[in-house]
Structures are given as C-alpha cells and as structure tokens.
Amino acid sequence: MSFIHRIAAAALFLVIGTATAQELRIGLGAEPTAMDPHYHNLSPNNSLLSHVFERLVGQDERQRMVPELAESWRTIDPTTWEFKLRRNVKFHDGTPFTADDVIFSFERAPNVENSPSSFGIYVKGKTVTKVDDHTIHIKTAAPYPLMPNDLSTIYIISRKNGQGAKTPDYNSGKAAIGTGAYKLVEYTPGNRIVMQRNEQYWGQKPVWQRVTFRAIKSDPSRVAALLAGDVDFIDEVPATDMERLKKEPKVTVAQVVSNRIIYLHLDHFRDDSPFVRAKDGGPLKNPLRDVRVRRAISMSIDRDTIVSRVMEGMAIKAGQLLPDGFFGVSPKLKPIAYDPAGAKKLLAEAGVPNGFRLTIHSPNDRYPNDAKIAEAVGQMLSRNGIDTQVVTMTQGVFFRDASTGSPEKGPKFSFILVGWGSGTGEASSPLKSLLATFDRDKGMGASNRGRYSNLQVDKLIDDALATVDDSKRAGLLARATELAIEDVGIIPLHYQVNTWAMRKGFSYTPRTDEYTLAGGVGKAN
C-alpha cells in the first residue's frame, strides 16, 4: 500500500537513490510514531496519514474548511448538524465508503489504547446518527459552531478492516486501508515509508505515482541529501543553512509563519513534584504552583535571544497560543519582556529568594532546535538562581513519559518543553487541549501535561464552544486565553516559521499547519 492526499500540500518524505519522473522523494525532519490515524494527535502523524486516510472536512493551506469526504454540511436545528457524504467513494480494497464507516471511526477515535495524545477532544459530546448510507446527523447538547473544524481532525477508517484492529495492525499495513489518493506500501520505522498512487481515487489523481518518505533527523544530513540530489524535497530546513540555501541556484525555498507554539508546561498539580528540589537537594514544596514563581520563570527567559541565536531568526516570539491573524487571538497579550531583576523580586516574594533546583525535560528530535532551546532556557534560569538540569530524549520516549500520570498522581515530569499546532486553525484547539481542566470523560485537557486547572477558563471555553456568533465566540476565546496566560498556565516561547526546500524546478504551497503533502508538490515541465 502507499499514500498521498487530495488537498494541495506536500508530505514528509525522502528516498535515496534514482528516481523516475513520477517518483517523489522526500526527507522528513520528524517521522510519525505510528500508521494508526487515531493513535497520536501529532503533526508528523496527521500530515503523513492524510495521504492514506481522509476526513469529512478538509483544510486548505491556510486551514480554511473545504469539502472532503463530506460534500456539504449545514445546521438543521440549533443542536444538530447534517453532513452529506460523498458518493462513489471506495476504500483501497474496493469496499464502498458509507455512513457506517463514519460512525465506526467516531467510536474508535477516542478509545485507542495507550494513546499519547487522544483525539477524544474532537469527538466527546457528539452523537452521530445514520440517516442513510450517505447522510449523517451529529447532535450536541448545546449549539456547537465548530463542528466542521472538529471533523477536519478525525480520519475515517474502514469499518470492515478496522473491526478489532489495533495500532500494530495499522503499522503492518493490514488495517491501513483508507480512501486517500495513496496506498501504504511499506512502513519501516526509522527508515522509510513508501506509498503508491491509488489509481481508483475518487478525486483528482496526484501527479506522483510513487512517494518515498525517509526520516532524516540530522539537519546537516537532510540538507546534504537535498544538495546531492538524493531527495527532491525536505521539510524543517535548519536555520543555520537558510541563507546558504536561499543563495543556492539548485534550490528553491518556501516559508510561512506556523500555527505552532513552542511553550513550557509546568506541574500545577502536586505539592511534591518529582523534579523540583531545594538548593541543597532536599525536599521542597512545589514552588511551580505559585503564580509568582511561574511569572518569574517566564521573565527569566530572553525570548529575543532564543529567536535570534538559537532559531537564527526563523521564529517569532510568542505571548499567547497563536500568532496574529488566527481566530480567537487576543490583541491585549504581548510577549513577556526579559526582566531578570523583576524575576528575582518575584522569587523573593514567593519565599524562594535563592531559587531552587529544577529539571526540564524535552524531546531532541521533534521540533526545530528543540534540545538547543531547552538548553538555552536551562542556562537562563540557572543564571537567575533556579539551578536547571536539562534532560532530552527521542520524541517517542518523551511523549510516552510526558503523557503518563493520572488525575490522582499528576504528571510524570515537573517542567517540559513541548509544542502545539492548532489542528483546527483557531484558539479553541490549544485552549481545549492544553489549558482546559483534564477530564477524560469530556475529552478536555487531553494534552494538559501540567494538569493546569482554572474554572473561569473552563467556563469561558465552554461558553465559546456554544456561541454561534463568530465575533462573540472570538471574544470569549480571547478572554479565556488572557486569563490562562495571565495565570501562567503555560509559558509561551515562540511560534515557528515553517520552511521547506526543494530542488530547482519543484514548487510547494507552504502551509500554516506544517503539513508536508505530496499533493502540494509541483514540478515544472
């Protein structure tokens, strides 16, 4: 099997060797953690799997909603949405796509075993009813204007092939049967993912007959593969090579500001946090629960230096969840100014004038310069009295461990560096996932790894999600963001600038969601 996606965009890939005229070879900076489309709400997974699987509602390169497996949608009363499904669509094995597959997918998505970040947040509270094979109704307890946005995040799987299937069955290819423009041929973790064009695809067939993706996590190796012609296209172009590549006559570069925020999450949950200690190494009541300490940590971080030196200008410092121009952004919030003296004053007021010991955990292969950012943050905090040890690990280990814990015991780590891209293109996505009180039954706070909880923020989120008027909803989302950021529920660092590079003669439409989609890669005649 193999895969691609009908909505114009390109996919994360790379193949070393000779390529035919219809083969596209892509080098990826980060590889997916599974081929199960409901296992892990992670951009590398969602991007790659969009070639094999499709959603009812798609997103264009600016995350505007467009029809995909649903031809149209409308509200038929304040709490009921109707979706008309596309006819004459077949899964890769020839099975017709119907409403039964949609219902099956919605039942499975929030219940995948050992999911590091669940899709339940987009499914909970919705009741799906089959009207006929090509019509479904989705009911909610209150008016819910973001239904199309939520449905743009859930991939539809085959009921026939998905019955009883678990994540290993998708990884092996046995259950990885979608409706997408590509079929999965090979998935070898740490090596390559190969896809073949679906010749029976219902929509416009992609240009590329075969696509090979290879994870080349080393930045220098990824750039070298492009310059040598071993791959046609790479994502996550390292900042250190940007100026050189822009001057390279054999290379074209595409860029856009990302919807992804890089941020710090703190343990808001426990008095005894596992990686917080007094200066002498003894026990210390968790100071991270004190908003003054959280503000002091934020004020101790020189975001300008991180943007200019660590990211080499390929980032924009952040003061909230999304950059300007996205729905629900607050005009009031600005990045916190670097103020080490003010931070020391706050630490003294909080009863820790000499600081304390802290460990920051971070992935080292997920985000551009993630380990270097963590090191920079650790150095800045250490200079201001908070002795900070930095521990980095591969993304698979990081997300597994950062997501462990329970409502009773709290998170495994005390202080982490992580990122979030808004899958729906507006502020409710990070608010619901990162800052809403963790509630497995409601599907809220699925990635709230610090177990932050603020009932005022929760109410504003709930009110926003039930508000049909766009301007009022935007205001509620902005106010919820303001309260959470003022309370330092998370510490925003910067927004990424998404960058792709390709051999001369290729083109790509850059996307705010970071997706590297083969369907968006063109080639001059």
Protein backbone atom coordinates (compact mmCIF):
# COMPACT_ATOMS: atom_id res chain seq x y z
CA MET A 1 0.00 0.00 0.00
CA SER A 2 1.04 3.69 -0.31
CA PHE A 3 -0.36 7.21 0.24
CA ILE A 4 -0.95 10.90 -0.69
CA HIS A 5 -3.67 13.49 -0.13
CA ARG A 6 -6.06 15.30 -2.42
CA ILE A 7 -5.91 18.71 -0.72
CA ALA A 8 -2.98 20.59 -2.22
CA ALA A 9 0.02 20.17 0.04
CA ALA A 10 3.10 18.01 0.26
CA ALA A 11 4.14 15.16 2.52
CA LEU A 12 7.09 14.36 4.76
CA PHE A 13 9.34 12.12 2.81
CA LEU A 14 12.74 11.11 1.45
CA VAL A 15 14.17 8.38 -0.63
CA ILE A 16 17.79 7.97 -1.53
CA GLY A 17 18.59 6.59 -4.94
CA THR A 18 17.47 7.05 -8.51
CA ALA A 19 14.01 8.44 -9.09
CA THR A 20 11.69 8.05 -12.02
CA ALA A 21 9.83 11.01 -13.50
CA GLN A 22 6.77 10.09 -11.43
CA GLU A 23 8.56 9.37 -8.17
CA LEU A 24 8.84 11.96 -5.43
CA ARG A 25 11.49 11.57 -2.75
CA ILE A 26 11.05 13.50 0.49
CA GLY A 27 13.30 13.89 3.52
CA LEU A 28 11.48 14.43 6.80
CA GLY A 29 12.83 16.09 9.92
CA ALA A 30 10.45 14.10 12.12
CA GLU A 31 8.87 10.74 11.47
CA PRO A 32 5.40 9.60 12.56
CA THR A 33 5.04 7.44 15.65
CA ALA A 34 2.50 5.08 14.04
CA MET A 35 0.38 4.44 10.96
CA ASP A 36 -2.76 4.32 13.11
CA PRO A 37 -4.65 7.55 12.30
CA HIS A 38 -6.26 7.65 15.76
CA TYR A 39 -3.24 6.73 17.88
CA HIS A 40 -1.40 10.02 18.35
CA ASN A 41 -2.61 13.56 17.65
CA LEU A 42 0.81 14.63 16.40
CA SER A 43 1.58 16.71 13.30
CA PRO A 44 4.03 14.23 11.68
CA ASN A 45 1.39 11.51 12.04
CA ASN A 46 -1.51 13.64 10.83
CA SER A 47 0.44 15.02 7.90
CA LEU A 48 1.67 11.69 6.61
CA LEU A 49 -1.57 9.80 7.20
CA SER A 50 -3.55 12.37 5.22
CA HIS A 51 -2.22 10.65 2.11
CA VAL A 52 -3.87 7.34 3.03
CA PHE A 53 -6.93 8.43 5.01
CA GLU A 54 -9.35 11.32 4.61
CA ARG A 55 -11.66 13.34 6.79
CA LEU A 56 -15.21 14.53 6.28
CA VAL A 57 -13.95 18.11 6.17
CA GLY A 58 -10.55 19.07 4.80
CA GLN A 59 -8.34 22.13 5.28
CA ASP A 60 -6.53 24.20 2.71
CA GLU A 61 -3.04 25.65 3.15
CA ARG A 62 -4.41 28.40 5.44
CA GLN A 63 -6.61 25.93 7.35
CA ARG A 64 -9.84 27.11 5.82
CA MET A 65 -12.51 24.39 5.78
CA VAL A 66 -13.12 22.64 2.43
CA PRO A 67 -15.23 19.60 1.45
CA GLU A 68 -13.52 16.22 1.55
CA LEU A 69 -15.49 13.01 2.24
CA ALA A 70 -18.48 15.22 3.06
CA GLU A 71 -19.77 17.15 0.05
CA SER A 72 -21.69 19.62 2.19
CA TRP A 73 -22.84 20.36 5.74
CA ARG A 74 -25.44 22.55 7.43
CA THR A 75 -27.29 23.01 10.72
CA ILE A 76 -30.87 21.73 10.66
CA ASP A 77 -31.66 22.97 14.17
CA PRO A 78 -29.56 24.70 16.88
CA THR A 79 -28.04 21.43 18.14
CA THR A 80 -28.00 19.24 15.01
CA TRP A 81 -25.60 19.25 12.06
CA GLU A 82 -26.26 17.37 8.85
CA PHE A 83 -23.40 16.11 6.69
CA LYS A 84 -23.98 14.81 3.18
CA LEU A 85 -21.36 12.19 2.35
CA ARG A 86 -19.64 11.88 -0.97
CA ARG A 87 -20.97 9.08 -3.18
CA ASN A 88 -18.99 6.62 -5.28
CA VAL A 89 -16.01 6.67 -2.92
CA LYS A 90 -14.25 3.38 -2.25
CA PHE A 91 -11.63 2.26 0.19
CA HIS A 92 -8.37 0.89 -1.19
CA ASP A 93 -9.74 -2.66 -1.07
CA GLY A 94 -12.80 -1.71 -3.12
CA THR A 95 -15.26 -1.53 -0.20
CA PRO A 96 -17.75 1.37 -0.63
CA PHE A 97 -17.48 4.25 1.83
CA THR A 98 -20.71 4.80 3.79
CA ALA A 99 -22.07 6.36 6.96
CA ASP A 100 -21.26 3.14 8.84
CA ASP A 101 -17.54 3.88 8.40
CA VAL A 102 -18.00 7.38 9.82
CA ILE A 103 -19.82 6.11 12.89
CA PHE A 104 -17.21 3.38 13.42
CA SER A 105 -14.38 5.93 13.14
CA PHE A 106 -16.00 8.26 15.67
CA GLU A 107 -16.46 5.39 18.10
CA ARG A 108 -12.84 4.29 17.79
CA ALA A 109 -11.01 7.63 17.71
CA PRO A 110 -11.27 8.45 21.45
CA ASN A 111 -10.62 4.89 22.61
CA VAL A 112 -7.26 3.82 21.15
CA GLU A 113 -5.13 2.04 23.73
CA ASN A 114 -2.04 3.83 25.09
CA SER A 115 -2.64 6.96 23.01
CA PRO A 116 -0.04 9.63 23.96
CA SER A 117 -2.46 12.39 22.84
CA SER A 118 -6.04 11.39 22.15
CA PHE A 119 -8.46 12.66 19.51
CA GLY A 120 -11.26 12.33 22.07
CA ILE A 121 -11.43 16.10 22.49
CA TYR A 122 -12.91 16.37 18.99
CA VAL A 123 -15.43 13.54 19.44
CA LYS A 124 -16.73 13.66 23.01
CA GLY A 125 -20.17 15.20 23.46
CA LYS A 126 -21.25 14.37 19.91
CA THR A 127 -23.87 11.76 19.00
CA VAL A 128 -23.64 10.51 15.41
CA THR A 129 -26.76 9.05 13.78
CA LYS A 130 -27.05 7.41 10.38
CA VAL A 131 -29.90 8.82 8.29
CA ASP A 132 -28.98 6.81 5.21
CA ASP A 133 -25.78 5.48 3.65
CA HIS A 134 -24.72 8.99 2.62
CA THR A 135 -26.25 11.22 5.30
CA ILE A 136 -25.41 11.57 8.98
CA HIS A 137 -26.69 13.80 11.76
CA ILE A 138 -24.47 14.89 14.63
CA LYS A 139 -26.17 16.16 17.77
CA THR A 140 -24.70 18.10 20.67
CA ALA A 141 -26.20 19.17 23.99
CA ALA A 142 -25.83 22.85 23.10
CA PRO A 143 -25.27 24.80 19.87
CA TYR A 144 -21.78 23.98 18.60
CA PRO A 145 -20.46 26.19 15.77
CA LEU A 146 -17.07 24.47 15.47
CA MET A 147 -18.41 21.14 14.26
CA PRO A 148 -16.75 21.35 10.80
CA ASN A 149 -13.45 22.34 12.43
CA ASP A 150 -13.57 19.36 14.77
CA LEU A 151 -14.44 16.98 11.94
CA SER A 152 -11.41 18.21 9.99
CA THR A 153 -9.22 16.40 12.53
CA ILE A 154 -10.74 12.88 12.51
CA TYR A 155 -9.63 10.43 9.82
CA ILE A 156 -12.23 7.99 8.54
CA ILE A 157 -11.20 4.35 8.63
CA SER A 158 -12.76 1.25 7.12
CA ARG A 159 -15.27 -0.45 9.39
CA LYS A 160 -14.65 -3.71 7.55
CA ASN A 161 -10.87 -3.62 8.06
CA GLY A 162 -10.90 -1.82 11.39
CA GLN A 163 -13.03 -4.24 13.40
CA GLY A 164 -10.83 -5.38 16.26
CA ALA A 165 -7.73 -3.82 14.70
CA LYS A 166 -5.15 -2.27 16.99
CA THR A 167 -2.23 0.06 16.31
CA PRO A 168 0.19 -2.76 15.27
CA ASP A 169 -2.33 -3.82 12.60
CA TYR A 170 -2.10 -0.36 11.06
CA ASN A 171 1.67 -0.32 11.35
CA SER A 172 1.89 -3.61 9.50
CA GLY A 173 -0.40 -2.29 6.77
CA LYS A 174 -3.07 -4.90 7.43
CA ALA A 175 -5.65 -2.35 8.61
CA ALA A 176 -4.22 0.77 6.92
CA ILE A 177 -6.98 0.82 4.29
CA GLY A 178 -8.19 4.34 3.59
CA THR A 179 -9.93 6.29 0.85
CA GLY A 180 -6.96 8.56 0.16
CA ALA A 181 -5.04 9.22 -3.02
CA TYR A 182 -2.21 6.93 -1.94
CA LYS A 183 -1.92 3.40 -0.60
CA LEU A 184 0.59 2.38 2.02
CA VAL A 185 3.22 0.03 0.58
CA GLU A 186 5.84 -0.07 3.32
CA TYR A 187 6.33 1.31 6.80
CA THR A 188 9.75 0.68 8.31
CA PRO A 189 10.17 2.81 11.45
CA GLY A 190 13.45 4.67 11.47
CA ASN A 191 13.96 4.03 7.78
CA ARG A 192 11.28 4.75 5.21
CA ILE A 193 7.61 4.91 4.30
CA VAL A 194 6.64 4.11 0.73
CA MET A 195 3.32 4.91 -0.93
CA GLN A 196 1.80 4.11 -4.31
CA ARG A 197 -0.82 6.17 -6.12
CA ASN A 198 -4.41 4.96 -5.73
CA GLU A 199 -5.46 4.65 -9.37
CA GLN A 200 -9.11 4.32 -8.33
CA TYR A 201 -9.10 7.53 -6.29
CA TRP A 202 -12.40 9.39 -6.39
CA GLY A 203 -10.85 12.84 -6.75
CA GLN A 204 -8.12 14.38 -8.85
CA LYS A 205 -5.27 11.90 -9.06
CA PRO A 206 -1.92 13.14 -7.79
CA VAL A 207 0.97 13.80 -10.14
CA TRP A 208 3.33 11.47 -8.33
CA GLN A 209 2.89 7.77 -8.92
CA ARG A 210 5.18 6.79 -6.08
CA VAL A 211 6.27 8.70 -3.00
CA THR A 212 9.02 7.70 -0.61
CA PHE A 213 9.45 9.38 2.75
CA ARG A 214 12.56 8.94 4.85
CA ALA A 215 13.11 10.37 8.29
CA ILE A 216 16.45 12.20 8.19
CA LYS A 217 16.53 13.61 11.69
CA SER A 218 20.03 15.06 11.36
CA ASP A 219 19.72 18.59 9.94
CA PRO A 220 23.09 18.54 8.12
CA SER A 221 22.31 15.13 6.63
CA ARG A 222 18.89 16.26 5.41
CA VAL A 223 20.34 19.33 3.69
CA ALA A 224 23.21 17.31 2.25
CA ALA A 225 20.75 14.79 0.78
CA LEU A 226 18.89 17.61 -0.97
CA LEU A 227 22.03 19.23 -2.34
CA ALA A 228 23.33 15.87 -3.58
CA GLY A 229 20.06 15.18 -5.39
CA ASP A 230 19.33 12.13 -3.27
CA VAL A 231 15.98 13.65 -2.33
CA ASP A 232 13.77 16.14 -4.13
CA PHE A 233 12.24 17.89 -1.17
CA ILE A 234 12.87 18.41 2.57
CA ASP A 235 10.97 19.97 5.44
CA GLU A 236 12.20 21.56 8.67
CA VAL A 237 15.01 23.39 6.94
CA PRO A 238 17.56 24.21 9.67
CA ALA A 239 18.05 27.90 10.40
CA THR A 240 21.82 27.55 10.13
CA ASP A 241 21.52 26.66 6.43
CA MET A 242 18.78 29.07 5.41
CA GLU A 243 20.93 31.84 3.97
CA ARG A 244 23.11 29.36 2.09
CA LEU A 245 20.10 27.59 0.59
CA LYS A 246 18.49 30.86 -0.49
CA LYS A 247 21.62 31.62 -2.50
CA GLU A 248 21.96 28.10 -3.88
CA PRO A 249 20.93 28.14 -7.59
CA LYS A 250 19.83 24.49 -7.49
CA VAL A 251 17.39 25.03 -4.60
CA THR A 252 14.04 26.79 -4.02
CA VAL A 253 12.75 27.68 -0.53
CA ALA A 254 9.13 28.13 0.66
CA GLN A 255 8.17 29.67 4.03
CA VAL A 256 5.13 30.68 6.10
CA VAL A 257 4.50 31.54 9.76
CA SER A 258 3.30 28.44 11.60
CA ASN A 259 0.32 27.94 13.84
CA ARG A 260 2.66 26.03 16.16
CA ILE A 261 3.66 27.47 19.50
CA ILE A 262 6.71 26.20 21.38
CA TYR A 263 5.97 26.52 25.08
CA LEU A 264 6.78 25.32 28.60
CA HIS A 265 4.35 23.31 30.71
CA LEU A 266 4.75 23.20 34.49
CA ASP A 267 3.47 20.88 37.21
CA HIS A 268 0.45 22.70 38.64
CA PHE A 269 -0.83 19.58 40.37
CA ARG A 270 1.33 18.38 43.26
CA ASP A 271 2.93 19.83 46.35
CA ASP A 272 5.69 17.26 45.99
CA SER A 273 6.82 17.47 42.36
CA PRO A 274 9.32 14.78 41.29
CA PHE A 275 11.91 17.05 39.64
CA VAL A 276 11.78 20.06 41.98
CA ARG A 277 14.18 20.24 44.91
CA ALA A 278 15.61 22.77 47.33
CA LYS A 279 19.04 24.19 46.61
CA ASP A 280 20.67 21.64 48.90
CA GLY A 281 18.87 18.78 47.15
CA GLY A 282 16.33 18.29 49.92
CA PRO A 283 12.54 18.25 49.57
CA LEU A 284 10.72 21.46 48.71
CA LYS A 285 7.03 22.23 48.50
CA ASN A 286 6.37 22.67 44.78
CA PRO A 287 7.00 26.37 44.03
CA LEU A 288 5.62 25.98 40.49
CA ARG A 289 2.13 26.12 41.95
CA ASP A 290 2.76 29.75 42.91
CA VAL A 291 1.87 32.12 40.07
CA ARG A 292 4.68 34.47 41.16
CA VAL A 293 7.24 31.73 40.57
CA ARG A 294 5.72 30.91 37.19
CA ARG A 295 5.90 34.57 36.22
CA ALA A 296 9.49 34.75 37.45
CA ILE A 297 10.42 31.80 35.23
CA SER A 298 8.79 33.48 32.25
CA MET A 299 10.53 36.79 32.97
CA SER A 300 13.90 34.99 33.26
CA ILE A 301 13.70 33.82 29.64
CA ASP A 302 15.21 36.04 26.95
CA ARG A 303 12.95 35.23 24.01
CA ASP A 304 14.75 37.64 21.70
CA THR A 305 17.97 35.69 22.18
CA ILE A 306 16.24 32.38 21.54
CA VAL A 307 14.69 33.73 18.33
CA SER A 308 17.85 35.42 17.05
CA ARG A 309 20.56 32.98 18.14
CA VAL A 310 19.01 29.57 18.69
CA MET A 311 16.39 29.85 15.92
CA GLU A 312 18.53 32.23 13.82
CA GLY A 313 15.53 34.39 13.01
CA MET A 314 13.26 31.52 11.92
CA ALA A 315 10.73 32.11 14.71
CA ILE A 316 8.57 34.88 16.18
CA LYS A 317 8.46 35.37 19.95
CA ALA A 318 5.11 34.47 21.46
CA GLY A 319 2.84 35.98 24.08
CA GLN A 320 -0.16 33.69 23.63
CA LEU A 321 -1.37 30.49 21.94
CA LEU A 322 -1.49 31.59 18.29
CA PRO A 323 0.12 34.35 16.23
CA ASP A 324 -1.76 37.38 14.94
CA GLY A 325 -4.30 36.66 12.24
CA PHE A 326 -5.78 33.48 13.70
CA PHE A 327 -9.32 33.30 15.05
CA GLY A 328 -9.66 33.97 18.78
CA VAL A 329 -6.31 35.70 19.26
CA SER A 330 -6.23 38.43 21.94
CA PRO A 331 -4.95 41.87 20.88
CA LYS A 332 -4.02 42.56 24.51
CA LEU A 333 -1.39 39.87 25.02
CA LYS A 334 2.24 40.59 24.17
CA PRO A 335 5.38 38.52 24.76
CA ILE A 336 6.69 38.81 28.32
CA ALA A 337 9.72 41.10 28.49
CA TYR A 338 13.05 39.74 29.70
CA ASP A 339 13.40 41.09 33.25
CA PRO A 340 15.80 39.10 35.46
CA ALA A 341 15.69 41.68 38.24
CA GLY A 342 11.90 41.60 38.31
CA ALA A 343 12.04 37.81 38.33
CA LYS A 344 14.33 37.75 41.36
CA LYS A 345 11.94 40.08 43.18
CA LEU A 346 9.02 37.74 42.50
CA LEU A 347 11.00 34.71 43.68
CA ALA A 348 11.74 36.54 46.94
CA GLU A 349 8.07 37.42 47.38
CA ALA A 350 7.18 33.75 46.83
CA GLY A 351 9.53 32.65 49.61
CA VAL A 352 12.34 31.24 47.46
CA PRO A 353 14.76 34.20 47.25
CA ASN A 354 17.71 31.93 46.49
CA GLY A 355 15.84 29.87 43.92
CA PHE A 356 15.65 26.07 43.80
CA ARG A 357 16.60 23.08 41.68
CA LEU A 358 14.57 22.12 38.63
CA THR A 359 14.80 19.66 35.73
CA ILE A 360 13.47 20.48 32.27
CA HIS A 361 12.59 17.53 30.02
CA SER A 362 12.44 17.97 26.25
CA PRO A 363 12.41 15.97 23.04
CA ASN A 364 15.57 16.22 20.95
CA ASP A 365 14.18 15.21 17.56
CA ARG A 366 10.67 16.65 17.29
CA TYR A 367 10.85 20.45 16.82
CA PRO A 368 13.50 22.58 15.14
CA ASN A 369 16.32 23.06 17.65
CA ASP A 370 14.22 21.63 20.50
CA ALA A 371 17.19 20.41 22.55
CA LYS A 372 19.05 23.69 21.99
CA ILE A 373 16.00 25.68 23.12
CA ALA A 374 15.77 23.59 26.29
CA GLU A 375 19.50 24.15 26.93
CA ALA A 376 19.06 27.91 26.45
CA VAL A 377 16.10 28.02 28.84
CA GLY A 378 18.06 25.97 31.38
CA GLN A 379 21.01 28.35 31.22
CA MET A 380 18.80 31.43 31.56
CA LEU A 381 17.00 30.04 34.60
CA SER A 382 20.26 28.89 36.19
CA ARG A 383 21.72 32.38 35.81
CA ASN A 384 18.75 33.70 37.75
CA GLY A 385 19.01 31.31 40.70
CA ILE A 386 16.89 28.39 39.51
CA ASP A 387 19.50 25.68 39.01
CA THR A 388 18.13 23.83 36.00
CA GLN A 389 19.24 20.47 34.68
CA VAL A 390 18.32 19.65 31.08
CA VAL A 391 17.29 16.13 30.07
CA THR A 392 16.43 15.44 26.43
CA MET A 393 15.23 12.25 24.73
CA THR A 394 13.75 10.98 21.48
CA GLN A 395 10.19 12.04 20.78
CA GLY A 396 8.82 8.51 21.21
CA VAL A 397 10.18 8.24 24.72
CA PHE A 398 9.35 11.85 25.57
CA PHE A 399 5.68 11.75 24.59
CA ARG A 400 5.20 8.36 26.20
CA ASP A 401 6.63 9.54 29.51
CA ALA A 402 5.27 13.10 29.42
CA SER A 403 1.77 11.72 28.87
CA THR A 404 1.87 9.22 31.72
CA GLY A 405 0.32 10.06 35.03
CA SER A 406 -3.20 10.14 36.38
CA PRO A 407 -5.71 12.53 37.91
CA GLU A 408 -4.61 11.15 41.28
CA LYS A 409 -0.82 11.17 40.85
CA GLY A 410 -0.31 14.03 38.41
CA PRO A 411 2.19 14.29 35.55
CA LYS A 412 5.45 12.33 35.47
CA PHE A 413 7.62 15.39 34.76
CA SER A 414 7.76 18.74 36.54
CA PHE A 415 8.74 21.06 33.70
CA ILE A 416 8.71 20.31 29.98
CA LEU A 417 9.38 21.95 26.65
CA VAL A 418 6.80 20.96 24.04
CA GLY A 419 4.90 22.34 21.04
CA TRP A 420 1.31 22.54 19.86
CA GLY A 421 -0.08 23.22 16.41
CA SER A 422 -3.73 24.21 16.20
CA GLY A 423 -5.32 21.39 14.22
CA THR A 424 -8.47 23.45 13.71
CA GLY A 425 -6.71 26.72 12.89
CA GLU A 426 -8.23 28.68 15.78
CA ALA A 427 -7.78 29.23 19.51
CA SER A 428 -10.20 26.63 20.84
CA SER A 429 -7.80 23.83 19.84
CA PRO A 430 -4.94 24.76 22.22
CA LEU A 431 -7.36 26.01 24.86
CA LYS A 432 -9.29 22.72 24.96
CA SER A 433 -6.19 20.54 24.77
CA LEU A 434 -3.56 22.38 26.80
CA LEU A 435 -5.37 24.56 29.34
CA ALA A 436 -8.83 23.12 29.98
CA THR A 437 -9.03 21.06 33.17
CA PHE A 438 -8.13 17.46 32.43
CA ASP A 439 -11.34 15.46 32.10
CA ARG A 440 -11.11 12.13 30.29
CA ASP A 441 -14.89 11.74 30.09
CA LYS A 442 -15.39 15.13 28.45
CA GLY A 443 -12.27 14.75 26.32
CA MET A 444 -10.90 18.03 27.67
CA GLY A 445 -7.29 18.70 28.59
CA ALA A 446 -6.04 15.70 26.62
CA SER A 447 -2.55 17.26 26.32
CA ASN A 448 -2.68 19.25 29.54
CA ARG A 449 0.52 17.60 30.76
CA GLY A 450 0.94 20.05 33.64
CA ARG A 451 -2.63 19.43 34.89
CA TYR A 452 -3.38 23.15 34.94
CA SER A 453 -6.92 23.91 36.14
CA ASN A 454 -8.82 27.20 36.23
CA LEU A 455 -12.61 27.04 36.47
CA GLN A 456 -13.01 30.53 35.00
CA VAL A 457 -11.02 29.48 31.95
CA ASP A 458 -13.08 26.29 31.67
CA LYS A 459 -16.34 28.26 31.71
CA LEU A 460 -15.16 30.69 29.05
CA ILE A 461 -14.09 27.78 26.83
CA ASP A 462 -17.45 26.06 27.31
CA ASP A 463 -19.31 29.30 26.59
CA ALA A 464 -17.26 29.93 23.47
CA LEU A 465 -17.90 26.44 22.15
CA ALA A 466 -21.65 27.02 22.47
CA THR A 467 -21.65 30.50 20.91
CA VAL A 468 -22.73 30.65 17.27
CA ASP A 469 -21.99 34.34 16.72
CA ASP A 470 -18.41 34.48 15.38
CA SER A 471 -17.45 37.83 16.89
CA LYS A 472 -18.78 36.87 20.33
CA ARG A 473 -17.06 33.48 20.17
CA ALA A 474 -13.77 35.13 19.18
CA GLY A 475 -14.10 37.44 22.17
CA LEU A 476 -14.73 34.57 24.57
CA LEU A 477 -11.75 32.62 23.24
CA ALA A 478 -9.55 35.70 23.55
CA ARG A 479 -10.70 36.28 27.14
CA ALA A 480 -10.08 32.63 28.06
CA THR A 481 -6.60 32.94 26.59
CA GLU A 482 -5.94 36.14 28.53
CA LEU A 483 -6.94 34.56 31.85
CA ALA A 484 -4.87 31.41 31.25
CA ILE A 485 -1.78 33.31 30.12
CA GLU A 486 -2.04 35.86 32.95
CA ASP A 487 -2.24 32.90 35.32
CA VAL A 488 0.79 31.39 33.53
CA GLY A 489 -0.98 28.14 32.75
CA ILE A 490 1.77 27.66 30.18
CA ILE A 491 4.79 29.78 29.27
CA PRO A 492 4.78 30.72 25.56
CA LEU A 493 8.21 30.96 23.93
CA HIS A 494 7.85 31.38 20.17
CA TYR A 495 5.96 30.49 17.02
CA GLN A 496 7.85 28.54 14.40
CA VAL A 497 8.37 29.66 10.83
CA ASN A 498 7.65 26.66 8.62
CA THR A 499 10.27 26.18 5.93
CA TRP A 500 10.63 23.71 3.07
CA ALA A 501 13.40 23.41 0.48
CA MET A 502 13.33 21.62 -2.85
CA ARG A 503 15.36 21.07 -5.95
CA LYS A 504 15.07 23.71 -8.66
CA GLY A 505 12.05 23.02 -10.86
CA PHE A 506 9.89 21.85 -7.95
CA SER A 507 7.35 24.05 -6.18
CA TYR A 508 5.35 23.87 -2.97
CA THR A 509 2.47 25.79 -1.40
CA PRO A 510 3.58 26.39 2.22
CA ARG A 511 1.07 25.54 4.93
CA THR A 512 0.40 27.08 8.34
CA ASP A 513 -0.23 23.60 9.78
CA GLU A 514 3.31 22.42 8.85
CA TYR A 515 1.97 19.55 6.78
CA THR A 516 4.25 18.29 4.07
CA LEU A 517 1.83 16.92 1.49
CA ALA A 518 2.84 15.30 -1.76
CA GLY A 519 -0.23 16.73 -3.46
CA GLY A 520 1.17 20.23 -2.94
CA VAL A 521 4.49 19.48 -4.64
CA GLY A 522 4.54 20.51 -8.27
CA LYS A 523 7.15 20.12 -10.97
CA ALA A 524 7.82 22.36 -13.94
CA ASN A 525 7.54 20.74 -17.36
